[in-house]
Coordinates of C-alpha atoms and ligand atoms in Angstrom, one line a residue:
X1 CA 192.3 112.9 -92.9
X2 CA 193.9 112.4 -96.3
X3 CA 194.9 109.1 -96.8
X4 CA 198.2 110.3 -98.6
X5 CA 199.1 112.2 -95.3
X6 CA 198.0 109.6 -93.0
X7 CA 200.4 106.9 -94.9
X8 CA 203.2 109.2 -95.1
X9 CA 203.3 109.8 -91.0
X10 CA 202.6 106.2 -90.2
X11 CA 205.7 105.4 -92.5
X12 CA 207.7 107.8 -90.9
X13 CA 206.6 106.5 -87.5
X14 CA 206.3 102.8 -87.8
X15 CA 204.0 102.2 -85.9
X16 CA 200.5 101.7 -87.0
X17 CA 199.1 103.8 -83.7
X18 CA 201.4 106.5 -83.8
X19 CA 198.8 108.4 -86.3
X20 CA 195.4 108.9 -85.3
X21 CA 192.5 109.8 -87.9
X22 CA 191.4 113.4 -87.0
X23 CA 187.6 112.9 -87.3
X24 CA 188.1 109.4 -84.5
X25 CA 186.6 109.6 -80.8
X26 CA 190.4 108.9 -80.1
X27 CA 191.4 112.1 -82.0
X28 CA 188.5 114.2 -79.9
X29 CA 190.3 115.5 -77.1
X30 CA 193.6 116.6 -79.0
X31 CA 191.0 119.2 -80.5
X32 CA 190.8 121.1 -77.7
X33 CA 192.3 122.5 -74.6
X34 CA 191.3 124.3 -71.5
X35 CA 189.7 126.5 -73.5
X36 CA 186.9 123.9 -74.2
X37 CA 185.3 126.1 -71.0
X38 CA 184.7 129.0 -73.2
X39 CA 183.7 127.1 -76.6
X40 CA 186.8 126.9 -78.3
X41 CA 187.3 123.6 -80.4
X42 CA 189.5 123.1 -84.0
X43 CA 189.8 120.7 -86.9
X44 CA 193.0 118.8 -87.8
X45 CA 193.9 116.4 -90.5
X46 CA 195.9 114.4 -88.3
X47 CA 197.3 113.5 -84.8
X48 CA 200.8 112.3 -85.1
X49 CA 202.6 110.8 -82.0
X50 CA 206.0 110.4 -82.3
X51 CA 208.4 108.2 -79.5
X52 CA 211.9 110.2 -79.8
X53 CA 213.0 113.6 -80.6
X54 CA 214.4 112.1 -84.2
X55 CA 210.7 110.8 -84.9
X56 CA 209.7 114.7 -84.0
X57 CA 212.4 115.9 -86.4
X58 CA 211.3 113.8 -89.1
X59 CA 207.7 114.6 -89.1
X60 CA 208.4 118.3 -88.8
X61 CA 211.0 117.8 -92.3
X62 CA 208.3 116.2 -94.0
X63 CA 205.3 118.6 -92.6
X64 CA 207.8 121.5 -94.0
X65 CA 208.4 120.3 -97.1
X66 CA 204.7 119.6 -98.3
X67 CA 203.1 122.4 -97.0
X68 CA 201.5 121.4 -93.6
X69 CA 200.9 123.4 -90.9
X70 CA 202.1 121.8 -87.3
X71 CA 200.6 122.5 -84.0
X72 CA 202.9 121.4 -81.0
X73 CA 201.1 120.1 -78.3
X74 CA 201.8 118.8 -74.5
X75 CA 199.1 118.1 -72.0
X76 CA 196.2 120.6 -73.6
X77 CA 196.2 122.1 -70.1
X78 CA 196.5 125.6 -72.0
X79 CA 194.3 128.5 -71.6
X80 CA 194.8 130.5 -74.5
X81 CA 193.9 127.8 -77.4
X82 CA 197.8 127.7 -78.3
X83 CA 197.5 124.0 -78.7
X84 CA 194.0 123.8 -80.9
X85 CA 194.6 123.3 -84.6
X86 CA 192.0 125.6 -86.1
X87 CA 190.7 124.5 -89.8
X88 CA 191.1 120.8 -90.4
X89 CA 194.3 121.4 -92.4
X90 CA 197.1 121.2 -89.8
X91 CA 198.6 118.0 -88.4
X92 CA 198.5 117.7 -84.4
X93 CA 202.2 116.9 -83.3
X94 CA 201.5 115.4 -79.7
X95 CA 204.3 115.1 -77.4
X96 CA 203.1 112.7 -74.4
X97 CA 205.4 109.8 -76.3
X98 CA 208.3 111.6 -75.2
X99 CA 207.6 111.1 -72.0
X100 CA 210.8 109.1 -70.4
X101 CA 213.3 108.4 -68.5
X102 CA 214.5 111.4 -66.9
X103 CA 218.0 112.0 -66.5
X104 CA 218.6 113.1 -62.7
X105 CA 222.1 114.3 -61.8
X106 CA 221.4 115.1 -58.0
X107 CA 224.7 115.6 -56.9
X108 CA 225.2 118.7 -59.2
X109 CA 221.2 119.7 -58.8
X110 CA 220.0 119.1 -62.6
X111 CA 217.8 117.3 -64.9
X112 CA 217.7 116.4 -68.6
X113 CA 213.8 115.9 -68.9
X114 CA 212.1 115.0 -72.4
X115 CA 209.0 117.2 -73.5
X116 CA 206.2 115.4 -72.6
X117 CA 207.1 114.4 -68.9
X118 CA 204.2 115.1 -66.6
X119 CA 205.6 118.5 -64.7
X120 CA 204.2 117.0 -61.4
X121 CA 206.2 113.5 -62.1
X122 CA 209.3 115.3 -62.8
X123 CA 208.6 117.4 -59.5
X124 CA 208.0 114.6 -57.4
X125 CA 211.2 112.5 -58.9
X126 CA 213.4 114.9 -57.6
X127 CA 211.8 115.4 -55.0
X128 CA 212.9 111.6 -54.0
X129 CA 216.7 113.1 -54.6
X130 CA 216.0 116.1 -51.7
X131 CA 216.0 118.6 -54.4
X132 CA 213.2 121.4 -55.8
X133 CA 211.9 122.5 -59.7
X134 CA 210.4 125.4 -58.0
X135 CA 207.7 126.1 -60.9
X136 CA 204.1 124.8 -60.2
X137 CA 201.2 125.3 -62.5
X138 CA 198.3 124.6 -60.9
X139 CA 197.7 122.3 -64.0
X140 CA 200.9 120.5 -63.0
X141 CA 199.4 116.8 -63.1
X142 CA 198.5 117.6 -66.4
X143 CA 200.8 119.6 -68.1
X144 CA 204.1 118.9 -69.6
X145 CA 207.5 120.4 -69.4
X146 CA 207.2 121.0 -73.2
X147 CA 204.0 122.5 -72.9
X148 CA 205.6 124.4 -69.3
X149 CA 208.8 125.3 -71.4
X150 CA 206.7 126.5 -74.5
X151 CA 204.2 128.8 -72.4
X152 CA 207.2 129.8 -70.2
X153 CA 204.7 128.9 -67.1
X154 CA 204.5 130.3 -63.8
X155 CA 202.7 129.3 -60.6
X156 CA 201.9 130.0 -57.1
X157 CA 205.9 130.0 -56.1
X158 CA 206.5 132.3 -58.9
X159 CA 206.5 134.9 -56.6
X160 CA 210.1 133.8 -55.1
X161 CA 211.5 131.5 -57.6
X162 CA 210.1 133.4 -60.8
X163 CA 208.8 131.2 -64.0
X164 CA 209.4 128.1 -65.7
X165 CA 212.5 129.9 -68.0
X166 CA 214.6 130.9 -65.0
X167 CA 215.0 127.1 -64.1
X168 CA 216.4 126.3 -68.1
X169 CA 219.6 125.8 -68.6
X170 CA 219.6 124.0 -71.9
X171 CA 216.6 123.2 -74.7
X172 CA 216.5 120.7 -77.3
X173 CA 214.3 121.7 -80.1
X174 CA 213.4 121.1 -84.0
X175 CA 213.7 123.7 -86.2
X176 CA 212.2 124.6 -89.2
X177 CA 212.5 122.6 -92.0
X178 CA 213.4 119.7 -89.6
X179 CA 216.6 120.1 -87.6
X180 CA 217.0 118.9 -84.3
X181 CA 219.5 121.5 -82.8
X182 CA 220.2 122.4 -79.2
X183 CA 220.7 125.6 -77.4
X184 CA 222.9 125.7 -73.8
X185 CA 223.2 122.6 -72.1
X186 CA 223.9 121.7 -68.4
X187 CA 225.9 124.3 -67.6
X188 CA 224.5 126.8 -65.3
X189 CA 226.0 129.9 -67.6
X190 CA 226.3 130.0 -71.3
X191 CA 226.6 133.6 -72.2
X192 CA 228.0 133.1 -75.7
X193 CA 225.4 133.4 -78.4
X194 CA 222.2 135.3 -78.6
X195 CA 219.7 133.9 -76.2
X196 CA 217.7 132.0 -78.2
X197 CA 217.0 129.3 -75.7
X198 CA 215.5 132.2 -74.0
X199 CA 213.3 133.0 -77.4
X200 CA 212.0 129.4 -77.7
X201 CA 210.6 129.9 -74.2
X202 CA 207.3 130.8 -74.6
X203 CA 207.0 130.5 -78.1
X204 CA 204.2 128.7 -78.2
X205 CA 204.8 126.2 -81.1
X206 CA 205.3 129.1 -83.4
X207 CA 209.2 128.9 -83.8
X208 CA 210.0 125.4 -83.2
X209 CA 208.9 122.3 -81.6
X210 CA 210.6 121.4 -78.3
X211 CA 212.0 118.0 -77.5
X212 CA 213.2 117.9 -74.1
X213 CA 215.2 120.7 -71.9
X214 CA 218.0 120.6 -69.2
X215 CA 216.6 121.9 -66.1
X216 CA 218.4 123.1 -63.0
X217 CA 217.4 122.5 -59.3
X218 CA 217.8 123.6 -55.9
X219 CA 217.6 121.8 -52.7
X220 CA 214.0 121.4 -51.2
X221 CA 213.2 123.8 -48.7
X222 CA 213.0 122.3 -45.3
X223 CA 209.7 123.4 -44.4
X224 CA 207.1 125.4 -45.9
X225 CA 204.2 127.0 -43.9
X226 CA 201.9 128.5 -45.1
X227 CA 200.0 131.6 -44.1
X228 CA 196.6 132.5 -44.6
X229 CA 194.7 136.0 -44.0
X230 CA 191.2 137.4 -44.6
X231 CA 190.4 140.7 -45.7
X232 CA 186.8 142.7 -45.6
X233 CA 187.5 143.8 -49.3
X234 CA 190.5 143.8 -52.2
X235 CA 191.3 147.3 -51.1
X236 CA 192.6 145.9 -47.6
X237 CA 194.3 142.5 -49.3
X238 CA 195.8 144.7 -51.5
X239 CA 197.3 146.9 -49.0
X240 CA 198.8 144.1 -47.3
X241 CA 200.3 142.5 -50.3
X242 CA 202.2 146.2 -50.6
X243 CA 203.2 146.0 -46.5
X244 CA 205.0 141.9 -47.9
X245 CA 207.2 144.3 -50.2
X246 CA 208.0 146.8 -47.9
X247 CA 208.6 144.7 -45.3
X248 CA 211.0 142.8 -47.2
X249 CA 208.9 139.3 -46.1
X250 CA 210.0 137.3 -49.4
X251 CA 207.3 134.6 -48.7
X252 CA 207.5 132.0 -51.2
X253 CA 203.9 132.3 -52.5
X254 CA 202.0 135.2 -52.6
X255 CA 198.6 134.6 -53.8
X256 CA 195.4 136.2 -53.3
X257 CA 191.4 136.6 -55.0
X258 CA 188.0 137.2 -54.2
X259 CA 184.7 138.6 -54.8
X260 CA 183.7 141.0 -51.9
X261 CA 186.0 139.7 -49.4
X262 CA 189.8 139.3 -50.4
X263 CA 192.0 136.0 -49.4
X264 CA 195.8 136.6 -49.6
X265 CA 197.7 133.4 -48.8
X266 CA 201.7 133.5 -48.8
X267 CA 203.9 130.6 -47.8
X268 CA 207.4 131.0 -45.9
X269 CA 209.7 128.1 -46.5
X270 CA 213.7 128.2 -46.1
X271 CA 216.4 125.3 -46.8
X272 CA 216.5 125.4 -43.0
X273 CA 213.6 125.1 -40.5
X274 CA 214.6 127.9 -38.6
X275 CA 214.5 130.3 -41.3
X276 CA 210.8 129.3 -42.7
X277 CA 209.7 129.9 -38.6
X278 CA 211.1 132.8 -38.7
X279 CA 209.8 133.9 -41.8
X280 CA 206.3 132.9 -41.3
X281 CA 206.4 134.4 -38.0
X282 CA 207.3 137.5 -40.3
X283 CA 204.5 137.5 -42.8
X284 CA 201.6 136.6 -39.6
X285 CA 202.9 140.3 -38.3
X286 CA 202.9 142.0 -41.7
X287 CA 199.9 140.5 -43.0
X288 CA 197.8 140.6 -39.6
X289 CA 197.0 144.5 -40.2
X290 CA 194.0 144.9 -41.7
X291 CA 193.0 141.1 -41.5
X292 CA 189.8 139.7 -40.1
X293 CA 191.4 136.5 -39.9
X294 CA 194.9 134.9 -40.1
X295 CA 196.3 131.6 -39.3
X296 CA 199.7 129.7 -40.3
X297 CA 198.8 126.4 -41.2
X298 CA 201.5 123.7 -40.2
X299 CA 199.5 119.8 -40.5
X300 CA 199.9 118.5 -43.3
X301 CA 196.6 117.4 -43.7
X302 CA 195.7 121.3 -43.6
X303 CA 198.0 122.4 -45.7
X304 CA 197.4 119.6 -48.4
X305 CA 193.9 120.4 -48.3
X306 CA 194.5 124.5 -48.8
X307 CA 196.8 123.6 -52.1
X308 CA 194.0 121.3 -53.1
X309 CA 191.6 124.3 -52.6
X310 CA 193.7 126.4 -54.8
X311 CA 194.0 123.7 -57.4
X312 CA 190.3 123.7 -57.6
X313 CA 189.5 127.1 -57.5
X314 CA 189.4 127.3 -61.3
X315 CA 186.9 124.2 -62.1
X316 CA 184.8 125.5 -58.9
X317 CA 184.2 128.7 -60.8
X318 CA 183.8 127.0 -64.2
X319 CA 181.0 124.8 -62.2
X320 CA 179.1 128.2 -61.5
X321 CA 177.7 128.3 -65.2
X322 CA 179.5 125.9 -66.9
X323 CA 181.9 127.9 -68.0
X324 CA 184.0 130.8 -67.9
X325 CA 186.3 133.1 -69.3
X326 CA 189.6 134.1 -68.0
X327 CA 192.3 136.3 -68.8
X328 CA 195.8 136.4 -67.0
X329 CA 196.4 139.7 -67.1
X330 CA 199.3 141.8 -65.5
X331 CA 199.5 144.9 -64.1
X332 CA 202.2 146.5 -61.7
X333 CA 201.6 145.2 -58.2
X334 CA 200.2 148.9 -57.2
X335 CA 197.7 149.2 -59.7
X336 CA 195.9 146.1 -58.2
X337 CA 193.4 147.3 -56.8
X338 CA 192.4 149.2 -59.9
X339 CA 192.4 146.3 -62.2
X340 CA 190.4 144.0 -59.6
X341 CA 187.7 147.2 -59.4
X342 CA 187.8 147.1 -62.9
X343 CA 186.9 143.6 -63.4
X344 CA 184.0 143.9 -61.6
X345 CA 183.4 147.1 -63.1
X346 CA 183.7 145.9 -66.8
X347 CA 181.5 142.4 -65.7
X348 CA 178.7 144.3 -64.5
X349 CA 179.0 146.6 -68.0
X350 CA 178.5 143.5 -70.3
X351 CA 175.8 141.7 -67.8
X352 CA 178.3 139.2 -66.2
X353 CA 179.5 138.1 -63.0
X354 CA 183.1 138.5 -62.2
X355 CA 185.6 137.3 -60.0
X356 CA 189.0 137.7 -59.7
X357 CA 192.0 135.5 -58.0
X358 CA 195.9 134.7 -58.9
X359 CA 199.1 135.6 -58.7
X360 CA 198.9 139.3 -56.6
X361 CA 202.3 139.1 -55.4
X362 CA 203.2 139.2 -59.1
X363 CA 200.2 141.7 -59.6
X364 CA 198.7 138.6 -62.2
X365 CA 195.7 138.0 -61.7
X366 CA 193.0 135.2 -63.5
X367 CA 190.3 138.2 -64.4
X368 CA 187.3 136.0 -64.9
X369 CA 183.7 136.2 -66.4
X370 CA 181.7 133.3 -65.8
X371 CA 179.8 132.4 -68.8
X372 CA 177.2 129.4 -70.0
X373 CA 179.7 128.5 -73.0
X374 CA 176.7 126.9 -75.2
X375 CA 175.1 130.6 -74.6
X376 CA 176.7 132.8 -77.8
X377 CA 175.5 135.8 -76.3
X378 CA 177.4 135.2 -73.2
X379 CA 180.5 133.9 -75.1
X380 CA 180.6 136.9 -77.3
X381 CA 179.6 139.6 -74.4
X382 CA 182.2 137.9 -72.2
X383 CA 185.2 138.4 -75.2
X384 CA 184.2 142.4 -75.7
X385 CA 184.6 142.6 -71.6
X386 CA 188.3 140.7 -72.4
X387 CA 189.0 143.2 -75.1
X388 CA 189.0 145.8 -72.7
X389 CA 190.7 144.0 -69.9
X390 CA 193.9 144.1 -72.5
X391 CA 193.6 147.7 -73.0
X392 CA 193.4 148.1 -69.2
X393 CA 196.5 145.8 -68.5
X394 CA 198.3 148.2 -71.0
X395 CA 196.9 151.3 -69.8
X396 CA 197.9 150.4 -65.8
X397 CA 201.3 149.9 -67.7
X398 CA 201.4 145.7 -67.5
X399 CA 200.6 143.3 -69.9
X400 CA 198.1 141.2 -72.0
X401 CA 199.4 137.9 -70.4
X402 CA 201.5 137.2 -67.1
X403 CA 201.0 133.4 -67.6
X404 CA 199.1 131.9 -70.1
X405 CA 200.5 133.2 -73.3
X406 CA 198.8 134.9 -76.6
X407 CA 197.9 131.3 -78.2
X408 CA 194.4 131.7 -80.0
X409 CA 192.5 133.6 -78.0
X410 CA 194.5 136.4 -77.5
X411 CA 195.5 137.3 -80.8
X412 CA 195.9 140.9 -82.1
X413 CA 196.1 142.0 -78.3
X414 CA 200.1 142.2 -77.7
X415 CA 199.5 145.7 -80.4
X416 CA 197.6 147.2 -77.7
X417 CA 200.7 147.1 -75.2
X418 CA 203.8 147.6 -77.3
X419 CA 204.7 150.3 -80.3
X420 CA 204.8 149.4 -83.9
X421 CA 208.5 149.2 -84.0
X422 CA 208.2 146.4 -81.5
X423 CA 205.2 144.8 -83.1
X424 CA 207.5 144.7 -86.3
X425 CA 210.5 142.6 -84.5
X426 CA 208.1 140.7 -83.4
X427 CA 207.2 139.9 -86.9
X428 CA 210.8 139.7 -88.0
X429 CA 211.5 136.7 -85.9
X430 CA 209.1 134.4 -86.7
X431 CA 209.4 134.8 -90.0
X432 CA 213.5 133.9 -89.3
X433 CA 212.6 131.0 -87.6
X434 CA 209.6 129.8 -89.6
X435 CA 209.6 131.4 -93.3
X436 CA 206.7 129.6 -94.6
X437 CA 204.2 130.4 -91.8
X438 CA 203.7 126.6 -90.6
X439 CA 204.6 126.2 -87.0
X440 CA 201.4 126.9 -85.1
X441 CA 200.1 129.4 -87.6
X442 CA 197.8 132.3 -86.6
X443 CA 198.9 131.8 -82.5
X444 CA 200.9 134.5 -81.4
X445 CA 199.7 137.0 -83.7
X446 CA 200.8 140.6 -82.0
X447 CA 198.1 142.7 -84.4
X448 CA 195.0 141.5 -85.1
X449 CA 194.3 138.5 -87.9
Ligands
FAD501 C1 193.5 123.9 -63.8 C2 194.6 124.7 -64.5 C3 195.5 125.4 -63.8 C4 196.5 126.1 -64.4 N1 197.4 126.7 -63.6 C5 198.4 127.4 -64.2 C6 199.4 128.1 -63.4 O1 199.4 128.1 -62.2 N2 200.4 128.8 -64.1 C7 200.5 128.8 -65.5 O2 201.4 129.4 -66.0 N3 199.6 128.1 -66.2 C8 198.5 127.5 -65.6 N4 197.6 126.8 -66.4 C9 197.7 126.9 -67.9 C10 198.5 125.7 -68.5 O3 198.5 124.6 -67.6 C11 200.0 126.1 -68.8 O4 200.0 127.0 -69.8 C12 200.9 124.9 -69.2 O5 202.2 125.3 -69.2 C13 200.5 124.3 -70.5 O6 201.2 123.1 -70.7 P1 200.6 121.9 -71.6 O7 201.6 120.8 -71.6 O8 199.3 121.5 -71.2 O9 200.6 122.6 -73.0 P2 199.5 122.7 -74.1 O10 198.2 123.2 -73.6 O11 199.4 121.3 -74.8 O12 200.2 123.7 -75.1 C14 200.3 125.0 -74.7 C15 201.1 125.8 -75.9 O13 202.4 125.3 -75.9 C16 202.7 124.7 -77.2 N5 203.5 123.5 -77.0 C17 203.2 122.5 -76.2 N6 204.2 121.6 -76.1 C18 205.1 122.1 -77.0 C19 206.4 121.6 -77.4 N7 206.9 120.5 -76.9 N8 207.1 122.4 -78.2 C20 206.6 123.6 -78.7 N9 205.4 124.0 -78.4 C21 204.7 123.3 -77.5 C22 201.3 124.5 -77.8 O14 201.4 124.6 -79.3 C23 200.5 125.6 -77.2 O15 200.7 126.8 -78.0 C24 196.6 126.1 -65.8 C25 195.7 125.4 -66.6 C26 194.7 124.7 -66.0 C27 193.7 123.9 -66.8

């Protein structure tokens, strides 16, 4: 860390912990993030922690104006290395000081909630009020709104509730060269501007750096019951994902993975009890056809421990070889069962096992290779196998990422799915919101570096 840049945050910050030297065990984990699983580390000259959203405005100002790059970053739960500063010159901007209090306003169903509240504190604070934030990353004891806003996040009750931007009503963010500016508010409809809260969700760091959002609630389903089916193969789990659509069974989740054998869970919930029973009574008929197995699962013991399985489906891979690659692709929920053929197709191609599992109501699934991340053979045979996984989201007419964003590791691939003309507005924003290049630079990248 230079010592010049060092002294100039700590003034800003005014407090002598609130900057942490780069190259100090303290500093080790803010250079990586979930991507640590498939070898991807950085450098930074610096971690600054500021306490309030002034504090963020004031480091960004001074970041701008000599020339440092900033990477934004919440609880390093992130998957596509958005939040990894890459060559030693960029300053780590962490979040997790702005972490409280919460502003709950139950009786009209909203919250103002700063950036680096835990997403599974703000849930369960609600929660307490009788009211819902629907998203759920898996990661959500991890991850923070910021981080949630800035990858626009989904989640097993996607499927019903969609992703983390439909529940925004307002976003407080610093703009380059250091303005702290908002963008809606708590009302529920703002139609007057361009949408640019919308365009800082899911940003990634690269246009601004988030400070807090106003988020809008519903009242907590009365029951939720979840319903689980086996399947002899993904051909058959698919098919009954397709008979949940036509049946017009709006189950709440709609999950579903596996390697040989196919697990589809979906969960029927409803503000009142009646109309989850009726629901999951629903989805048992629908989903039965085809299944080797089905059960609704109404203990709460049982159905804690299925979400817990689900949680832990990722690190269970990862503990196959120690690592893993994983891509969130997207495809049309009818061209499933292509894309989870092709997984295993493309694995078996490059010499590596494959599984896949996610989000097949959405048709997003976690494409996975698993990998021994010290091995560089298997890192690098695993990223050509990726490669073509982007090319066959945008082939089957999806996209590179239903979930996890572009970040680092999945740069150059948003060219492969949109036209040159697109590519190009692309370009045209950021360069509107960030003229110098700094905010997060090389993350997002839509061609290739
Ligand atoms: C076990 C596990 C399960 C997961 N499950 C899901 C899932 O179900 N659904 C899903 O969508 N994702 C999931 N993820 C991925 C990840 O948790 C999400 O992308 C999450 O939203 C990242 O939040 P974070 O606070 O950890 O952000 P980080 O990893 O710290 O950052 C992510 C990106 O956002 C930027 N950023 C962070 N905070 C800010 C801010 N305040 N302002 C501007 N930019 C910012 C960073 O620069 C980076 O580009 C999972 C990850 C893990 C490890």
């Amino acid at each position: 860390m230079s010592a010049a840049l060092a002294r100039e945050l700590a003034t800003l910050l005014e407090r002598s912990d609130a900057v942490l030297d780069a190259t100090s065990a303290q500093a080790r984990p803010y250079m990586t993030d979930a991507t640590e699983s498939r070898a991807v580390r950085g450098r930074a000259a610096a971690v600054a922690r500021p306490a309030t959203a002034a504090e963020v405005a004031a480091v960004v100002r001074w970041c701008y104006g000599h020339d440092v790059p900033i990477v934004a970053r919440g609880g390093g739960t992130g998957y596509a290395g958005g939040a990894v500063p890459r060559d030693g010159s960029e300053v780590v901007l962490s979040l997790e000081r702005l972490a409280g209090p919460a502003q709950l306003e139950p009786g009209a169903w909203r919250a103002w909630v700063p950036a680096g509240a835990r997403t599974a504190d703000v849930r369960r604070r609600v929660r307490e009020h009788g009211l819902f934030l629907p998203p759920d990353p898996a990661s959500a004891e991890s991850s923070m709104i910021g981080g949630n806003l800035a990858t626009n996040a989904g989640g097993p009750h996607s499927f019903k509730y969609g992703v983390t931007g439909a529940w925004v009503t307002g976003v407080q963010v610093v703009l380059a060269p250091g303005d702290l500016v908002e963008f809606g508010g708590r009302a529920r409809k703002d139609v007057a501007g361009y949408d640019l809260r919308s365009l800082l969700i899911g940003s990634e760091g690269t246009l601004g750096v988030l400070t807090g959002a106003w988020l809008r609630l519903i009242p907590a389903p009365a029951a939720a019951v979840p319903v689980r089916a086996v399947y002899p193969n993904a051909a058959a789990g698919c098919r009954a994902i397709e008979a949940v659509f036509a049946a017009g069974a709006v189950g709440a989740a709609a999950l579903g993975g596996g390697h040989g054998g196919f697990v589809v869970i979906a969960e029927a919930d409803g503000t009142r009890e009646e109309e989850a029973w009726a629901l999951r009574d629903e989805l048992l008929e629908v989903l039965g056809e085809g299944a080797v197995e089905i059960a609704a699962l109404e203990e709460r013991a049982e159905v804690a421990a299925l979400w817990r399985w689900r949680e832990g489906v990722s690190l269970a891979v990862t503990a196959q070889r120690g690592g893993k690659l994983s891509e969130d692709i997207v495809v049309p929920v009818e061209r499933l069962p292509e894309a989870l053929a092709a997984v295993l197709e493309v694995g078996a191609r490059h010499g590596l096992s494959a599984c896949s599992w996610g989000h097949a109501g959405d048709g997003n699934i976690h494409a996975t290779f698993l990998i021994d991340a010290a091995a560089r053979d298997d890192v690098a045979r695993a990223e050509a196998a990726a490669r073509e996984l982007f090319e066959l989201a945008a082939r089957l007419g999806g996209a590179v990422s239903g979930e996890h964003g572009v970040g680092l590791v999945k740069r150059g691939a948003l060219s492969l799915q949109w036209s040159a003309a697109a590519v190009a507005a692309h370009e045209r924003v950021k360069r509107l919101f960030d003229p110098k290049g700094l905010l997060n630079p090389g993350k997002k990248l839509a061609r290739p570096a």
